[in-house]
Structures are given as structure tokens and as C-alpha cells.
Coordinates of C-alpha atoms in Angstrom, one line a residue:
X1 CA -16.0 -35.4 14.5
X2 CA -16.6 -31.8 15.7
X3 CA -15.6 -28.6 14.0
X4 CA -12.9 -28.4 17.2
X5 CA -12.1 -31.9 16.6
X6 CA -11.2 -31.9 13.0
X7 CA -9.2 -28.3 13.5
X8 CA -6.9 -30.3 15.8
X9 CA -6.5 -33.7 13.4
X10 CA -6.1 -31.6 10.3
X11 CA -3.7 -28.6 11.6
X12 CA -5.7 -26.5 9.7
X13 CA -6.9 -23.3 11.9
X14 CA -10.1 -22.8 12.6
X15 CA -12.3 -19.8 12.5
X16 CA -15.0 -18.6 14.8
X17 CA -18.0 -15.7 14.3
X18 CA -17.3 -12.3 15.5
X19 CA -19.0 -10.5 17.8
X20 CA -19.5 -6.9 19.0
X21 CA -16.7 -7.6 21.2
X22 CA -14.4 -8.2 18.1
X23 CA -14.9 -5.0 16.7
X24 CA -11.8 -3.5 18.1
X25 CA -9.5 -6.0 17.2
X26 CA -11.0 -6.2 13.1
X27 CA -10.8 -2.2 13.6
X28 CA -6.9 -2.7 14.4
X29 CA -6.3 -5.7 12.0
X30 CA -7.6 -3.1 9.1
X31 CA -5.4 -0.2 10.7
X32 CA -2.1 -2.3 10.5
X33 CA -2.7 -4.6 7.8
X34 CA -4.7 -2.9 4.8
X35 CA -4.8 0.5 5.1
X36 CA -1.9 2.3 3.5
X37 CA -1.8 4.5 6.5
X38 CA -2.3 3.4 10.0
X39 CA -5.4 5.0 11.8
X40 CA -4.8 7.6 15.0
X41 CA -6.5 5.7 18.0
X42 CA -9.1 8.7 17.5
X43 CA -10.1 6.9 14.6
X44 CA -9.8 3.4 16.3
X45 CA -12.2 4.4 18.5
X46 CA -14.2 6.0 15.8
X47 CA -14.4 2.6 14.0
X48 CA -14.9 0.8 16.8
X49 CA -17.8 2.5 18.0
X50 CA -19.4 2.2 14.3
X51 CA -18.6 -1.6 13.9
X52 CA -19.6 -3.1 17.5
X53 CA -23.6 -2.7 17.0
X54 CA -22.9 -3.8 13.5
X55 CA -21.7 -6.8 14.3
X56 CA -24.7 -7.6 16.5
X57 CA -27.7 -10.5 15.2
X58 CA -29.6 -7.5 13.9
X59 CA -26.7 -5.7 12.4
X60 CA -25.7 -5.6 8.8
X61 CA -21.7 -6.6 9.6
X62 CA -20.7 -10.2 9.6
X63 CA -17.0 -11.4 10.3
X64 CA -15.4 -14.4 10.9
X65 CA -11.7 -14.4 12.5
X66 CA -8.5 -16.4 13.7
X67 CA -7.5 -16.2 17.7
X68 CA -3.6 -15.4 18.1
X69 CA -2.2 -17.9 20.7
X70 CA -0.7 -14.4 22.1
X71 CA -4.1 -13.0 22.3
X72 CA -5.8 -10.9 19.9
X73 CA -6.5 -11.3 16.0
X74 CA -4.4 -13.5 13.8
X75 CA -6.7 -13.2 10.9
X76 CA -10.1 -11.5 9.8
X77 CA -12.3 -11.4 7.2
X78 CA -15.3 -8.3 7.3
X79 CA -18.3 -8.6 5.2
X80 CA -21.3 -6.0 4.8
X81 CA -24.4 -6.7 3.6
X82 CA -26.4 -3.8 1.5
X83 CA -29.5 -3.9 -0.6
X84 CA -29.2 -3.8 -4.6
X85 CA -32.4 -4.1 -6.9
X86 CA -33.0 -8.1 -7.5
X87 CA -32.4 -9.8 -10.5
X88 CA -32.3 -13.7 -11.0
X89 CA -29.3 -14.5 -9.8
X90 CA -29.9 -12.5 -6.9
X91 CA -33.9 -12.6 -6.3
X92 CA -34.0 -11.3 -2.6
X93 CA -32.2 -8.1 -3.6
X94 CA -29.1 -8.6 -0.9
X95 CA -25.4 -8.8 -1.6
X96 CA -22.6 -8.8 0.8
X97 CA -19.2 -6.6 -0.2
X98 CA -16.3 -8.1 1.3
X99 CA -14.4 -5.3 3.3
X100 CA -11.7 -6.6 5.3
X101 CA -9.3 -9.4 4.8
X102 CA -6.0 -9.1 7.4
X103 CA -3.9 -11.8 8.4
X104 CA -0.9 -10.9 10.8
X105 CA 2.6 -11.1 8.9
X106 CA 3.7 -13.8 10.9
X107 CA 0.8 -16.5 10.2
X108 CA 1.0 -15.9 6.1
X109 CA 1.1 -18.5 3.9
X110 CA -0.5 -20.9 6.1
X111 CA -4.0 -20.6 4.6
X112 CA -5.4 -18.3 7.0
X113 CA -7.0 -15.9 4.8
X114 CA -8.7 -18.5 2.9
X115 CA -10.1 -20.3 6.2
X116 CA -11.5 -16.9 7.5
X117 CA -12.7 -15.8 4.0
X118 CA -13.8 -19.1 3.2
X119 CA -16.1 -19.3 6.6
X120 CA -17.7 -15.8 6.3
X121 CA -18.6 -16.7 2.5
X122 CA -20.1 -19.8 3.5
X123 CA -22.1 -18.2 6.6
X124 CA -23.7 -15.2 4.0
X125 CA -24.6 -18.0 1.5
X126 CA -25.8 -20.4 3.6
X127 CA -27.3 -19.0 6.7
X128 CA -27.9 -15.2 5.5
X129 CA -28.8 -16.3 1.6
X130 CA -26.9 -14.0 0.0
X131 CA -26.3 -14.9 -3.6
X132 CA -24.4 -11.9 -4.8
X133 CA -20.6 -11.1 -3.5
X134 CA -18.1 -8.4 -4.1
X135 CA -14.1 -7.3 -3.1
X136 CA -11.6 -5.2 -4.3
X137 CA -8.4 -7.3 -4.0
X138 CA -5.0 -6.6 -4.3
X139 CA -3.1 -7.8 -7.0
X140 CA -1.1 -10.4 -4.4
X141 CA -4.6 -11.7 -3.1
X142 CA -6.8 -12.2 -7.0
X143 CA -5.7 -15.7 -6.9
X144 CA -7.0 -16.4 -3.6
X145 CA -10.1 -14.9 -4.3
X146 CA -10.4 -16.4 -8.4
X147 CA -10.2 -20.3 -7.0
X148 CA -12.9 -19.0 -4.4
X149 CA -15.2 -18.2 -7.1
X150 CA -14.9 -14.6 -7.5
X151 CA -14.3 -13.0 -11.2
X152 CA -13.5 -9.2 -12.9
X153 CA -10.3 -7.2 -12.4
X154 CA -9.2 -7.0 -9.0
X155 CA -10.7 -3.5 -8.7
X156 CA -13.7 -5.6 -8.7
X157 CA -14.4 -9.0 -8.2
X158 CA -17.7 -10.2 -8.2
X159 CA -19.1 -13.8 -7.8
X160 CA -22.9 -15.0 -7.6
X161 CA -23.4 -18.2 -5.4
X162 CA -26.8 -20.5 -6.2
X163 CA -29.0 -19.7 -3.8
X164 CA -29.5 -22.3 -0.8
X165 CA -31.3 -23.6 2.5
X166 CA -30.2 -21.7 5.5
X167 CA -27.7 -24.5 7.2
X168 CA -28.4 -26.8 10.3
X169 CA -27.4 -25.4 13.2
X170 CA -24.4 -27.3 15.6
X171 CA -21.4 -28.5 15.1
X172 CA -22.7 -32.1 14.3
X173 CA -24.3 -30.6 10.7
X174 CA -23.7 -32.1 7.2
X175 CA -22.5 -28.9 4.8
X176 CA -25.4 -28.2 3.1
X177 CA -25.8 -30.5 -0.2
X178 CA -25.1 -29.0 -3.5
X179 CA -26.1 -30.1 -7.0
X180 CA -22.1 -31.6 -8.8
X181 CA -21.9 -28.8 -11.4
X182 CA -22.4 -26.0 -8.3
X183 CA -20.1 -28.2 -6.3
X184 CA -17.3 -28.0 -8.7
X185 CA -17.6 -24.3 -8.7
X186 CA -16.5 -24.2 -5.1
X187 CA -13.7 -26.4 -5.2
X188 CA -9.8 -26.0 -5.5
X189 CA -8.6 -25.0 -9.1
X190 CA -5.5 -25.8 -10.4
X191 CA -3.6 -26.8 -14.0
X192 CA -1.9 -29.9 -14.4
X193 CA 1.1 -30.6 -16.1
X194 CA 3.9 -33.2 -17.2
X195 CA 7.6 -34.0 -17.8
X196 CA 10.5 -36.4 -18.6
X197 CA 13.6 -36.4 -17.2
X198 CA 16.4 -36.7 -19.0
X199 CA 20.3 -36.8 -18.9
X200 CA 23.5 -37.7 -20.4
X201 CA 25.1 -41.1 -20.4
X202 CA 27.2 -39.2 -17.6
X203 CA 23.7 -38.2 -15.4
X204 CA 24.2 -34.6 -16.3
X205 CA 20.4 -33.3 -16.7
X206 CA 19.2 -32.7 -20.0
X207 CA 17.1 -28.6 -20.5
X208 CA 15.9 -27.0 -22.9
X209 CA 16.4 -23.0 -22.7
X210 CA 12.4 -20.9 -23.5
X211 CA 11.8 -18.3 -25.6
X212 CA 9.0 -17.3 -23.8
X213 CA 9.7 -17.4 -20.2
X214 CA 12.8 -15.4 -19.0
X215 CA 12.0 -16.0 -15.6
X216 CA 12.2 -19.5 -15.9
X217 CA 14.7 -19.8 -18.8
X218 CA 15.9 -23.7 -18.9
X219 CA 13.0 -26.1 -18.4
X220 CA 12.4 -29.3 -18.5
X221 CA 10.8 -31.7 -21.8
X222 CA 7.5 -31.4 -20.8
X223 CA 4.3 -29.1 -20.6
X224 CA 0.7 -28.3 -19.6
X225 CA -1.3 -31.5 -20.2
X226 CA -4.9 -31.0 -22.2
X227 CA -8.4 -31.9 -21.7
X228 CA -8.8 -36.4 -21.8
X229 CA -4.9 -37.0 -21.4
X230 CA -3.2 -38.5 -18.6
X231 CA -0.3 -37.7 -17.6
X232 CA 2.0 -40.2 -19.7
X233 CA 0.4 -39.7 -22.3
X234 CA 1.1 -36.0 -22.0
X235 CA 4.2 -36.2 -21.2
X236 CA 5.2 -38.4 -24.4
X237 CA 3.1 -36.2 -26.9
X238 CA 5.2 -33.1 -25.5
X239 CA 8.4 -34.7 -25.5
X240 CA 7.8 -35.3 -29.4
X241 CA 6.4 -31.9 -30.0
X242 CA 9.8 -30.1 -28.4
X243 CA 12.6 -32.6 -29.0
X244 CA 11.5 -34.8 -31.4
X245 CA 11.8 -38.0 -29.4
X246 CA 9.7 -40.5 -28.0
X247 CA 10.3 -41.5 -24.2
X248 CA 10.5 -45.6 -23.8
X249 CA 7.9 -46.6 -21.7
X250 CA 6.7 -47.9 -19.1
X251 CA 6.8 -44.9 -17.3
X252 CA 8.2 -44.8 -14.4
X253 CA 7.8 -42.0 -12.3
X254 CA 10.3 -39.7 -10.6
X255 CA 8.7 -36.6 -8.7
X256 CA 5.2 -35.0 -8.0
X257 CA 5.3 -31.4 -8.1
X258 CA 2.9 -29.1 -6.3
X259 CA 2.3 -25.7 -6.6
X260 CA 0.5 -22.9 -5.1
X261 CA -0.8 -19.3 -6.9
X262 CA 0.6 -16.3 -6.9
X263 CA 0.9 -13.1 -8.7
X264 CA 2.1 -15.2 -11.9
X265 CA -0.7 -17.5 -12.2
X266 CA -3.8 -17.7 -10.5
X267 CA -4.6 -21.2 -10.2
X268 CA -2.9 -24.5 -8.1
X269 CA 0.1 -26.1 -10.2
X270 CA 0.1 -30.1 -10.0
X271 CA 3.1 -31.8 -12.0
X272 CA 4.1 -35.2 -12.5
X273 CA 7.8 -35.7 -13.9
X274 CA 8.7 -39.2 -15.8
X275 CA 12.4 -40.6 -16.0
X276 CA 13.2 -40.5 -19.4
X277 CA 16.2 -42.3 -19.1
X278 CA 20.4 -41.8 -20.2
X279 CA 20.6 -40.2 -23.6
X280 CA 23.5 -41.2 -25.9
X281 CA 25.4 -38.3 -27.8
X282 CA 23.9 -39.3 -31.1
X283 CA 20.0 -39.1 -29.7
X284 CA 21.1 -35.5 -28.2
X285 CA 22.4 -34.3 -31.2
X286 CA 19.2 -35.7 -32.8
X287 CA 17.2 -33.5 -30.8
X288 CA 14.6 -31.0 -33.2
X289 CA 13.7 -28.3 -31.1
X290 CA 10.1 -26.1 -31.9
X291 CA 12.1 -22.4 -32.3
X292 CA 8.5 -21.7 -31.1
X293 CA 9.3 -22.4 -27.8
X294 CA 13.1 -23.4 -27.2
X295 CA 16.3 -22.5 -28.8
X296 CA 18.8 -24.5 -26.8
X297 CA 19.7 -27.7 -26.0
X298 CA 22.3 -28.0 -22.8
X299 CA 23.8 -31.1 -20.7
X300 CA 25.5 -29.7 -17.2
X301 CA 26.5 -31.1 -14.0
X302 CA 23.8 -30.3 -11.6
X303 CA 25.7 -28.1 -10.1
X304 CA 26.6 -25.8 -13.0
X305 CA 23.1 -25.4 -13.1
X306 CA 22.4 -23.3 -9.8
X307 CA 23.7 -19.8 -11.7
X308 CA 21.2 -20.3 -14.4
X309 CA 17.9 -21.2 -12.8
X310 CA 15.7 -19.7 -9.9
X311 CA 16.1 -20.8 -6.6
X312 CA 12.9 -23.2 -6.8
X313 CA 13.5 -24.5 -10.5
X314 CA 17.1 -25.6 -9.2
X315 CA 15.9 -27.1 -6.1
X316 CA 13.3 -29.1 -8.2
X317 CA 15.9 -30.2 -10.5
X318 CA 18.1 -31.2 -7.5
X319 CA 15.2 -33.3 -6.3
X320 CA 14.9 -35.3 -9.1
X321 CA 18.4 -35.9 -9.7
X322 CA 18.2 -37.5 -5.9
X323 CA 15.1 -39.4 -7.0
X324 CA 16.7 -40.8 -10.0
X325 CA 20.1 -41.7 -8.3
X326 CA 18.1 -43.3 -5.1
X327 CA 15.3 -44.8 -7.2
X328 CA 12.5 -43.5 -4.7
X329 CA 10.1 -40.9 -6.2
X330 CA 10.5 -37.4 -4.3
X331 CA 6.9 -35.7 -3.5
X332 CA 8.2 -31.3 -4.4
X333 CA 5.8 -29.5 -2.3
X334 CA 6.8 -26.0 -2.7
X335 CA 6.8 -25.3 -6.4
X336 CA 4.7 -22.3 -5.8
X337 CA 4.2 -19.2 -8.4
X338 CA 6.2 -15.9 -7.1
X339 CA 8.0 -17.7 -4.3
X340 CA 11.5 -17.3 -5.6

């Protein structure tokens, strides 16, 4: 399957290599998109004049970028290459700066950045065998750029990459193998996590109010799972730690919960959420909660909850009340951090 090919079967976009001819667009992407003040066309034709040879073979520019059906840009990414005194992890003395990530306001959050940052990383490592990156991000971006590899304050993020064999030409080439430990370096990060269910003998759902989170103040029985658990076992060994009480098994399972970053945690959320089953009165007033993290119990009808919660916590919580009364397991795509 071609690079065209598997754009089309996946829906993911794809991103091509700019050229000289591309320079204007990147110039205006920039203008609109990251600069706090939009450049006078003086200073678009400034820009472009500077960036076109750049962007040439023999130029020190390379950028990779998204096609708007409408014509023009939907997304860029800008990297320059610049000398720096070698050292180990960068033994031909060459590092690449990141300098211009846009994507259009009405293509975000559909992964575009990552596909054009993504391609021109993989292009300097790979074909140019640069080892030895670095971006200023903004606060909103850090995630993007932390699962990518980069580290440091977003000031200054810096990542170094193994170096590697330039890649095969044509759009029938294998990626270019890596070693498992660099491998798992490049790949998608994220924190996994799990919870039970639980309500009344009446269905109302069962939370627990934080002491630690206002944002998110009732929250499930539940929590982030650690290193050699899976996610039963998690789940029961949190249940005991908050409430005291140990969930019947076999488990079944009610919802899968995904996540993306934002600005309140960089990494992927992935979240599996156990019925726990109708709790008598007795067994609720049994409950012993860690004054650590909880202080409150509370049963409510689901929809005395909506005033209490944010939008997405509620609308999880709605989705696994549908999933218990139904009995199918709900897949809750959208848990992501900072989308309230």
C-alpha cells in the first residue's frame, strides 16, 4: 500500500515536502497563526523572498505541509538546520530548530500538527541525519511535542534521536528499522487507569467527592493503575484503598475510556471502568474513605449529577449508566484533558 493509499484507508491526512514554491504560503501560515501580530505584506514578501532559496535541495530550510481542499496551507511545520560543535549524541555537529508549526483553526484537533511535525522530524533524522532537535512551544502544544520525544520547559524543548541510515527512497520503502528500546522512544505515550462502577439498590451512581482535584470534584472508585497490574487487579486494589470494599468478581466490564493531552496532562489517558454492582445501604454506610484523597460519599439520580460535574465527567458517567442498564459495554472516546 502506497503512502496515497494508506492516507485514503486510514483518514489520516497526509503530508507532502515543501518546496520553494511553498514559501509563501508557510510565510502566511506563520503571519496568521503564530505570530502575535500579523506581518504587513512588505514583510510577507520580505519572508518570502528569504525562505524560497531556502527551501531548495541545497538550502538549509526543510518543511513539510498539509493541502487545504480550498487551496492553500492547512498545516505546516518549518525546520532549520544550523551547525553546533559535536558531541556524542550529535557526532556530525548538525541540529535542526523547529520554527514553525501552524495548522488553520478549522482543521484543529484532527492530528494535523502531529502528521506535519511528525513527517519533517522523520525526514531530518532519517534522510538529513540530524540527531539533535529543538522548539519553543507553547504551553497548549508541550504535550504534543513531550509524546514526540522532545523534553525541557517549553521555552525550550530539546530531544536527541539515535542516529540512522539515510531512508530508501519511494513510496514502496519499509520505515527504517530501529533497535525496541529506540523504538519505544517514538511511540504514543499515555497513563492507564481503572474503575468500578457502582450504585444504589435504586441505580443511583455511587462518587466519591476529591480533595485534590477541584476541577473534577466527584470521581469515580478507581485510580491510576501501577507498573505489573492489569487492570482488574487495579481496579480492586483501589477500590479497597478508597472505600474499603472489595468488588465481587468476575469482572465484567462496562466502558473503555480514552483520552487525549492537553494543558492538564501531557500524556494519552486510557481507562477501563468495571461494574461493581448494586450496593445495599448497610455496605454504603460501611464505606471508609482515605481523608487523603476523598471526603464524601454521595448516591444521586443521574441527573442530579449534571450541576456538580464537568460537562465530560457527566457525559462519561451518563455513558456508563446506559452501558449498565443495556448490558453492552460503551467505548468513551472523548475523555480528553482541557476539553471541557
Amino acid at each position: 500500500m502506497n503512502r496515497d493509499t494508506a492516507s485514503a484507508a486510514t483518514g489520516r491526512p497526509r503530508a507532502r515536502p515543501a518546496g520553494p514554491a511553498d514559501a509563501e504560503g508557510i510565510v502566511r501560515m506563520r503571519s496568521e497563526h503564530v505570530l502575535s501580530e500579523p506581518l504587513s505584506e512588505e514583510w510577507i514578501r520580505r519572508c518570502t523572498d528569504e525562505l524560497a532559496p531556502r527551501l531548495s535541495e541545497a538550502g538549509d530550510a526543510r518543511a513539510f505541509v498539509i493541502d487545504a481542499p480550498d487551496g492553500g496551507l492547512a498545516a505546516c511545520a518549518l525546520g532549520l538546520i544550523h551547525l553546533v560543535l559535536p558531541a556524542p549524541a550529535y557526532p556530525r555537529g548538525l541540529a535542526a530548530r523547529v520554527q514553525v508549526v501552524a495548522t488553520r483553526p478549522d482543521v484543529r484537533r484532527r492530528g494535523y500538527a502531529r502528521t506535519v511535525v511528525s513527517a519533517l522530524l522523520d525526514h531530518l533524522s532519517l534522510v538529513e541525519g540530524i540527531t539533535l532537535f529543538e522548539i519553543h512551544a507553547s504551553l497548549e502544544a508541550a504535550p504534543l511535542y513531550r509524546e514526540l520525544g522532545f523534553a525541557g520547559s517549553p521555552a525550550l524543548m530539546r530531544m536527541t534521536r539515535p542516529n540512522a541510515p539515510a531512508a530508501a527512497s519511494g513510496p514502496e520503502s519499509d520505515p527504517a528499522w530501529l533497535p525496541p528500546e529506540q523504538y519505544a522512544e517514538t511511540v504514543l505515550k499515555a497513563t492507564a487507569f481503572a474503575c468500578v462502577y457502582f450504585t444504589d439498590e435504586d441505580d443511583r451512581p455511587l462518587q466519591l467527592r476529591s480533595v485534590y482535584s477541584p476541577g473534577h470534584p466527584w470521581q469515580l472508585v478507581g485510580g491510576t493503575m501501577d507498573p505489573g497490574e492489569r487492570p482488574w487487579e487495579t481496579a480492586v486494589r483501589e477500590c479497597r484503598e478508597e472505600t474499603g470494599l472489595t468488588p465481587a468478581g468476575p469482572p465484567r466490564l462496562l466502558g473503555t475510556v480514552y483520552g487525549l493531552p492537553g494543558a492538564e496532562w501531557p500524556y494519552s489517558t486510557i481507562g477501563m471502568i468495571f461494574d461493581g454492582g448494586r450496593l445495599t445501604p448497610a455496605r454504603i454506610r460501611d464505606i471508609s474513605l482515605n481523608p487523603r484523597e476523598h471526603d464524601e460519599v454521595r448516591v444521586l439520580p443521574l441527573v442530579e449529577w449534571k450541576a456538580l460535574m464537568p460537562p465530560r465527567d457527566f457525559a462519561r458517567l451518563s455513558a456508563l449508566e446506559e452501558a449498565r442498564r443495556t448490558g453492552e459495554a460503551v467505548y468513551f472516546g472523548t475523555w480528553d484533558w482541557g476539553n471541557e
